[in-house]
Amino acid sequence: SAVISQKPSRDICQRGTSLTIQCQVDSQVTMMFWYRQQPGQSLTLIATANQGSEATYESGFVIDKFPISRPNLTFSTLTVSNMSPEDSSIYLCSVDSQGYNEQFFGPGTRLTVL
Amino acid sequence: AQSVTQLDSQVPVFEEAPVELRCNYSSSVSVYLFWYVQYPNQGLQLLLKYLSGSTLVKSINGFEAEFNKSQTSFHLRKPSVHISDTAEYFCAVTFTGGGNKLTFGTGTQLKVEL
């Protein structure tokens, strides 16, 4: 299995600011995913990030609000831009298991927007 | 449209009693099925998965789930629960041709009481 770390683990931010969340994997992976888990809700996929190409966003999510970088096969960032209280969520990254048809999740970043 | 349904948002149960958490999916293509568990203030962990072969799959901590294609279900069961099983349980599906993207159900909160 892959070991995934995320930074920061939690943050409290002011409305209108931006936060960049980092996701680091201990092995090279092709596909990385970013999810949002709003309070008391399930996980919703934001986008899929592949190295060397632009991220693919799901319906309801746009690059201007959630820009993603994927500079190499072990690292990705998600930025939550121009934040509002509605962005308060847990943001999780996950990676594909390279042929085992399962995803491993990071510990998540708990974001609170005031 | 492809979707995952967990009908029970909360399931209270006494310790050592059996439990079943229900999961149904809707899809016109083949699927892979997963159960993830999220303990309080922790990230998601894969509990078990069905990819192919035997329709009954088991985890190391006593949970099992059975894929029923005719009923499009993947219910999770445990014959005797423990306090430590208290957690949120998410059913998830990847659909053939969906690029390994996970679609999650809304989750079931299992609360084990003495």
PDB file of N, CA, C and O in Angstrom, chain B residues 4-48:
ATOM      1  N   VAL B   4     -24.716   5.291  -5.980  1.00  0.00           N
ATOM      2  CA  VAL B   4     -24.581   4.393  -4.844  1.00  0.00           C
ATOM      3  C   VAL B   4     -25.518   4.884  -3.745  1.00  0.00           C
ATOM      4  O   VAL B   4     -25.540   6.078  -3.438  1.00  0.00           O
ATOM      5  N   THR B   5     -26.250   3.979  -3.148  1.00  0.00           N
ATOM      6  CA  THR B   5     -27.213   4.343  -2.122  1.00  0.00           C
ATOM      7  C   THR B   5     -26.952   3.576  -0.836  1.00  0.00           C
ATOM      8  O   THR B   5     -26.864   2.339  -0.847  1.00  0.00           O
ATOM      9  N   GLN B   6     -26.818   4.304   0.243  1.00  0.00           N
ATOM     10  CA  GLN B   6     -26.778   3.691   1.568  1.00  0.00           C
ATOM     11  C   GLN B   6     -28.021   4.199   2.292  1.00  0.00           C
ATOM     12  O   GLN B   6     -28.112   5.371   2.639  1.00  0.00           O
ATOM     13  N   LEU B   7     -28.958   3.319   2.496  1.00  0.00           N
ATOM     14  CA  LEU B   7     -30.261   3.725   2.989  1.00  0.00           C
ATOM     15  C   LEU B   7     -30.250   4.154   4.448  1.00  0.00           C
ATOM     16  O   LEU B   7     -31.071   4.963   4.867  1.00  0.00           O
ATOM     17  N   ASP B   8     -29.319   3.600   5.220  1.00  0.00           N
ATOM     18  CA  ASP B   8     -29.301   3.870   6.652  1.00  0.00           C
ATOM     19  C   ASP B   8     -28.222   4.888   6.985  1.00  0.00           C
ATOM     20  O   ASP B   8     -27.051   4.623   6.801  1.00  0.00           O
ATOM     21  N   SER B   9     -28.629   6.051   7.482  1.00  0.00           N
ATOM     22  CA  SER B   9     -27.627   7.057   7.840  1.00  0.00           C
ATOM     23  C   SER B   9     -26.988   6.732   9.186  1.00  0.00           C
ATOM     24  O   SER B   9     -25.827   7.055   9.412  1.00  0.00           O
ATOM     25  N   GLN B  10     -27.780   6.111  10.080  1.00  0.00           N
ATOM     26  CA  GLN B  10     -27.252   5.734  11.393  1.00  0.00           C
ATOM     27  C   GLN B  10     -27.773   4.358  11.767  1.00  0.00           C
ATOM     28  O   GLN B  10     -28.941   4.043  11.524  1.00  0.00           O
ATOM     29  N   VAL B  11     -26.894   3.568  12.362  1.00  0.00           N
ATOM     30  CA  VAL B  11     -27.290   2.245  12.832  1.00  0.00           C
ATOM     31  C   VAL B  11     -26.765   2.077  14.244  1.00  0.00           C
ATOM     32  O   VAL B  11     -25.561   1.909  14.447  1.00  0.00           O
ATOM     33  N   PRO B  12     -27.633   2.162  15.253  1.00  0.00           N
ATOM     34  CA  PRO B  12     -27.210   1.868  16.626  1.00  0.00           C
ATOM     35  C   PRO B  12     -27.358   0.373  16.905  1.00  0.00           C
ATOM     36  O   PRO B  12     -28.327  -0.242  16.478  1.00  0.00           O
ATOM     37  N   VAL B  13     -26.397  -0.167  17.611  1.00  0.00           N
ATOM     38  CA  VAL B  13     -26.436  -1.599  17.902  1.00  0.00           C
ATOM     39  C   VAL B  13     -25.694  -1.850  19.199  1.00  0.00           C
ATOM     40  O   VAL B  13     -24.744  -1.129  19.541  1.00  0.00           O
ATOM     41  N   PHE B  14     -26.130  -2.856  19.938  1.00  0.00           N
ATOM     42  CA  PHE B  14     -25.448  -3.210  21.172  1.00  0.00           C
ATOM     43  C   PHE B  14     -24.242  -4.090  20.877  1.00  0.00           C
ATOM     44  O   PHE B  14     -24.227  -4.852  19.900  1.00  0.00           O
ATOM     45  N   GLU B  15     -23.263  -3.980  21.731  1.00  0.00           N
ATOM     46  CA  GLU B  15     -22.053  -4.786  21.576  1.00  0.00           C
ATOM     47  C   GLU B  15     -22.403  -6.273  21.571  1.00  0.00           C
ATOM     48  O   GLU B  15     -23.289  -6.707  22.287  1.00  0.00           O
ATOM     49  N   GLU B  16     -21.710  -7.001  20.731  1.00  0.00           N
ATOM     50  CA  GLU B  16     -21.845  -8.434  20.512  1.00  0.00           C
ATOM     51  C   GLU B  16     -23.080  -8.796  19.693  1.00  0.00           C
ATOM     52  O   GLU B  16     -23.302  -9.964  19.397  1.00  0.00           O
ATOM     53  N   ALA B  17     -23.855  -7.832  19.285  1.00  0.00           N
ATOM     54  CA  ALA B  17     -24.997  -8.100  18.413  1.00  0.00           C
ATOM     55  C   ALA B  17     -24.527  -8.114  16.966  1.00  0.00           C
ATOM     56  O   ALA B  17     -23.484  -7.537  16.634  1.00  0.00           O
ATOM     57  N   PRO B  18     -25.290  -8.749  16.072  1.00  0.00           N
ATOM     58  CA  PRO B  18     -24.941  -8.710  14.646  1.00  0.00           C
ATOM     59  C   PRO B  18     -25.394  -7.394  14.015  1.00  0.00           C
ATOM     60  O   PRO B  18     -26.271  -6.711  14.536  1.00  0.00           O
ATOM     61  N   VAL B  19     -24.767  -7.061  12.897  1.00  0.00           N
ATOM     62  CA  VAL B  19     -25.133  -5.830  12.209  1.00  0.00           C
ATOM     63  C   VAL B  19     -25.048  -6.025  10.702  1.00  0.00           C
ATOM     64  O   VAL B  19     -24.238  -6.831  10.222  1.00  0.00           O
ATOM     65  N   GLU B  20     -25.901  -5.314   9.986  1.00  0.00           N
ATOM     66  CA  GLU B  20     -25.830  -5.279   8.522  1.00  0.00           C
ATOM     67  C   GLU B  20     -25.967  -3.831   8.076  1.00  0.00           C
ATOM     68  O   GLU B  20     -26.916  -3.137   8.466  1.00  0.00           O
ATOM     69  N   LEU B  21     -25.032  -3.393   7.269  1.00  0.00           N
ATOM     70  CA  LEU B  21     -25.088  -2.063   6.679  1.00  0.00           C
ATOM     71  C   LEU B  21     -25.368  -2.244   5.204  1.00  0.00           C
ATOM     72  O   LEU B  21     -24.617  -2.927   4.503  1.00  0.00           O
ATOM     73  N   ARG B  22     -26.406  -1.581   4.738  1.00  0.00           N
ATOM     74  CA  ARG B  22     -26.872  -1.839   3.390  1.00  0.00           C
ATOM     75  C   ARG B  22     -26.254  -0.896   2.360  1.00  0.00           C
ATOM     76  O   ARG B  22     -26.051   0.294   2.629  1.00  0.00           O
ATOM     77  N   CYS B  23     -25.997  -1.446   1.178  1.00  0.00           N
ATOM     78  CA  CYS B  23     -25.458  -0.671   0.060  1.00  0.00           C
ATOM     79  C   CYS B  23     -26.061  -1.208  -1.229  1.00  0.00           C
ATOM     80  O   CYS B  23     -25.985  -2.410  -1.503  1.00  0.00           O
ATOM     81  N   ASN B  24     -26.629  -0.326  -2.000  1.00  0.00           N
ATOM     82  CA  ASN B  24     -27.119  -0.676  -3.332  1.00  0.00           C
ATOM     83  C   ASN B  24     -26.524   0.275  -4.354  1.00  0.00           C
ATOM     84  O   ASN B  24     -26.238   1.426  -4.050  1.00  0.00           O
ATOM     85  N   TYR B  25     -26.347  -0.217  -5.545  1.00  0.00           N
ATOM     86  CA  TYR B  25     -25.801   0.629  -6.593  1.00  0.00           C
ATOM     87  C   TYR B  25     -26.669   0.527  -7.837  1.00  0.00           C
ATOM     88  O   TYR B  25     -27.450  -0.401  -8.001  1.00  0.00           O
ATOM     89  N   SER B  26     -26.492   1.517  -8.695  1.00  0.00           N
ATOM     90  CA  SER B  26     -27.204   1.533  -9.971  1.00  0.00           C
ATOM     91  C   SER B  26     -26.184   1.725 -11.069  1.00  0.00           C
ATOM     92  O   SER B  26     -25.424   2.697 -11.050  1.00  0.00           O
ATOM     93  N   SER B  27     -26.133   0.759 -12.004  1.00  0.00           N
ATOM     94  CA  SER B  27     -25.164   0.858 -13.079  1.00  0.00           C
ATOM     95  C   SER B  27     -25.560  -0.037 -14.238  1.00  0.00           C
ATOM     96  O   SER B  27     -26.082  -1.133 -14.025  1.00  0.00           O
ATOM     97  N   SER B  28     -25.243   0.433 -15.427  1.00  0.00           N
ATOM     98  CA  SER B  28     -25.498  -0.370 -16.625  1.00  0.00           C
ATOM     99  C   SER B  28     -24.221  -1.071 -17.095  1.00  0.00           C
ATOM    100  O   SER B  28     -24.246  -1.811 -18.071  1.00  0.00           O
ATOM    101  N   VAL B  29     -23.104  -0.827 -16.369  1.00  0.00           N
ATOM    102  CA  VAL B  29     -21.825  -1.439 -16.726  1.00  0.00           C
ATOM    103  C   VAL B  29     -21.294  -2.201 -15.519  1.00  0.00           C
ATOM    104  O   VAL B  29     -21.828  -2.101 -14.414  1.00  0.00           O
ATOM    105  N   SER B  30     -20.219  -2.934 -15.756  1.00  0.00           N
ATOM    106  CA  SER B  30     -19.620  -3.694 -14.666  1.00  0.00           C
ATOM    107  C   SER B  30     -19.046  -2.758 -13.604  1.00  0.00           C
ATOM    108  O   SER B  30     -18.664  -1.632 -13.888  1.00  0.00           O
ATOM    109  N   VAL B  31     -18.980  -3.269 -12.388  1.00  0.00           N
ATOM    110  CA  VAL B  31     -18.512  -2.443 -11.271  1.00  0.00           C
ATOM    111  C   VAL B  31     -17.487  -3.176 -10.426  1.00  0.00           C
ATOM    112  O   VAL B  31     -17.400  -4.416 -10.442  1.00  0.00           O
ATOM    113  N   TYR B  32     -16.699  -2.401  -9.716  1.00  0.00           N
ATOM    114  CA  TYR B  32     -15.903  -2.880  -8.601  1.00  0.00           C
ATOM    115  C   TYR B  32     -16.496  -2.227  -7.361  1.00  0.00           C
ATOM    116  O   TYR B  32     -16.877  -1.056  -7.384  1.00  0.00           O
ATOM    117  N   LEU B  33     -16.538  -2.967  -6.256  1.00  0.00           N
ATOM    118  CA  LEU B  33     -17.232  -2.497  -5.054  1.00  0.00           C
ATOM    119  C   LEU B  33     -16.290  -2.473  -3.859  1.00  0.00           C
ATOM    120  O   LEU B  33     -15.455  -3.370  -3.697  1.00  0.00           O
ATOM    121  N   PHE B  34     -16.476  -1.465  -3.025  1.00  0.00           N
ATOM    122  CA  PHE B  34     -15.585  -1.260  -1.891  1.00  0.00           C
ATOM    123  C   PHE B  34     -16.390  -0.839  -0.661  1.00  0.00           C
ATOM    124  O   PHE B  34     -17.422  -0.184  -0.773  1.00  0.00           O
ATOM    125  N   TRP B  35     -15.862  -1.185   0.505  1.00  0.00           N
ATOM    126  CA  TRP B  35     -16.296  -0.602   1.762  1.00  0.00           C
ATOM    127  C   TRP B  35     -15.089   0.059   2.409  1.00  0.00           C
ATOM    128  O   TRP B  35     -14.055  -0.574   2.584  1.00  0.00           O
ATOM    129  N   TYR B  36     -15.266   1.347   2.741  1.00  0.00           N
ATOM    130  CA  TYR B  36     -14.251   2.092   3.469  1.00  0.00           C
ATOM    131  C   TYR B  36     -14.787   2.408   4.856  1.00  0.00           C
ATOM    132  O   TYR B  36     -15.993   2.610   5.049  1.00  0.00           O
ATOM    133  N   VAL B  37     -13.864   2.522   5.820  1.00  0.00           N
ATOM    134  CA  VAL B  37     -14.237   2.875   7.179  1.00  0.00           C
ATOM    135  C   VAL B  37     -13.472   4.131   7.589  1.00  0.00           C
ATOM    136  O   VAL B  37     -12.297   4.306   7.223  1.00  0.00           O
ATOM    137  N   GLN B  38     -14.172   4.996   8.300  1.00  0.00           N
ATOM    138  CA  GLN B  38     -13.560   6.233   8.784  1.00  0.00           C
ATOM    139  C   GLN B  38     -13.810   6.326  10.278  1.00  0.00           C
ATOM    140  O   GLN B  38     -14.933   6.611  10.716  1.00  0.00           O
ATOM    141  N   TYR B  39     -12.764   6.062  11.065  1.00  0.00           N
ATOM    142  CA  TYR B  39     -12.880   6.197  12.511  1.00  0.00           C
ATOM    143  C   TYR B  39     -12.856   7.673  12.886  1.00  0.00           C
ATOM    144  O   TYR B  39     -12.349   8.506  12.119  1.00  0.00           O
ATOM    145  N   PRO B  40     -13.380   8.015  14.028  1.00  0.00           N
ATOM    146  CA  PRO B  40     -13.463   9.429  14.426  1.00  0.00           C
ATOM    147  C   PRO B  40     -12.130  10.155  14.264  1.00  0.00           C
ATOM    148  O   PRO B  40     -11.094   9.685  14.744  1.00  0.00           O
ATOM    149  N   ASN B  41     -12.183  11.258  13.559  1.00  0.00           N
ATOM    150  CA  ASN B  41     -11.021  12.131  13.360  1.00  0.00           C
ATOM    151  C   ASN B  41      -9.857  11.441  12.649  1.00  0.00           C
ATOM    152  O   ASN B  41      -8.689  11.800  12.849  1.00  0.00           O
ATOM    153  N   GLN B  42     -10.175  10.464  11.838  1.00  0.00           N
ATOM    154  CA  GLN B  42      -9.136   9.787  11.055  1.00  0.00           C
ATOM    155  C   GLN B  42      -9.515   9.777   9.579  1.00  0.00           C
ATOM    156  O   GLN B  42     -10.634  10.124   9.205  1.00  0.00           O
ATOM    157  N   GLY B  43      -8.568   9.363   8.740  1.00  0.00           N
ATOM    158  CA  GLY B  43      -8.818   9.262   7.313  1.00  0.00           C
ATOM    159  C   GLY B  43      -9.535   7.978   6.954  1.00  0.00           C
ATOM    160  O   GLY B  43      -9.879   7.173   7.817  1.00  0.00           O
ATOM    161  N   LEU B  44      -9.765   7.794   5.683  1.00  0.00           N
ATOM    162  CA  LEU B  44     -10.449   6.598   5.191  1.00  0.00           C
ATOM    163  C   LEU B  44      -9.497   5.426   5.075  1.00  0.00           C
ATOM    164  O   LEU B  44      -8.372   5.557   4.601  1.00  0.00           O
ATOM    165  N   GLN B  45     -10.006   4.266   5.475  1.00  0.00           N
ATOM    166  CA  GLN B  45      -9.247   3.029   5.332  1.00  0.00           C
ATOM    167  C   GLN B  45     -10.097   2.031   4.555  1.00  0.00           C
ATOM    168  O   GLN B  45     -11.294   1.912   4.805  1.00  0.00           O
ATOM    169  N   LEU B  46      -9.459   1.319   3.660  1.00  0.00           N
ATOM    170  CA  LEU B  46     -10.187   0.295   2.917  1.00  0.00           C
ATOM    171  C   LEU B  46     -10.473  -0.882   3.838  1.00  0.00           C
ATOM    172  O   LEU B  46      -9.573  -1.418   4.476  1.00  0.00           O
ATOM    173  N   LEU B  47     -11.724  -1.286   3.897  1.00  0.00           N
ATOM    174  CA  LEU B  47     -12.137  -2.406   4.740  1.00  0.00           C
ATOM    175  C   LEU B  47     -12.140  -3.708   3.939  1.00  0.00           C
ATOM    176  O   LEU B  47     -11.586  -4.712   4.367  1.00  0.00           O
ATOM    177  N   LEU B  48     -12.777  -3.697   2.791  1.00  0.00           N
ATOM    178  CA  LEU B  48     -12.759  -4.841   1.894  1.00  0.00           C
ATOM    179  C   LEU B  48     -13.225  -4.403   0.506  1.00  0.00           C
ATOM    180  O   LEU B  48     -13.730  -3.309   0.333  1.00  0.00           O
TER     181      LEU B  48
END
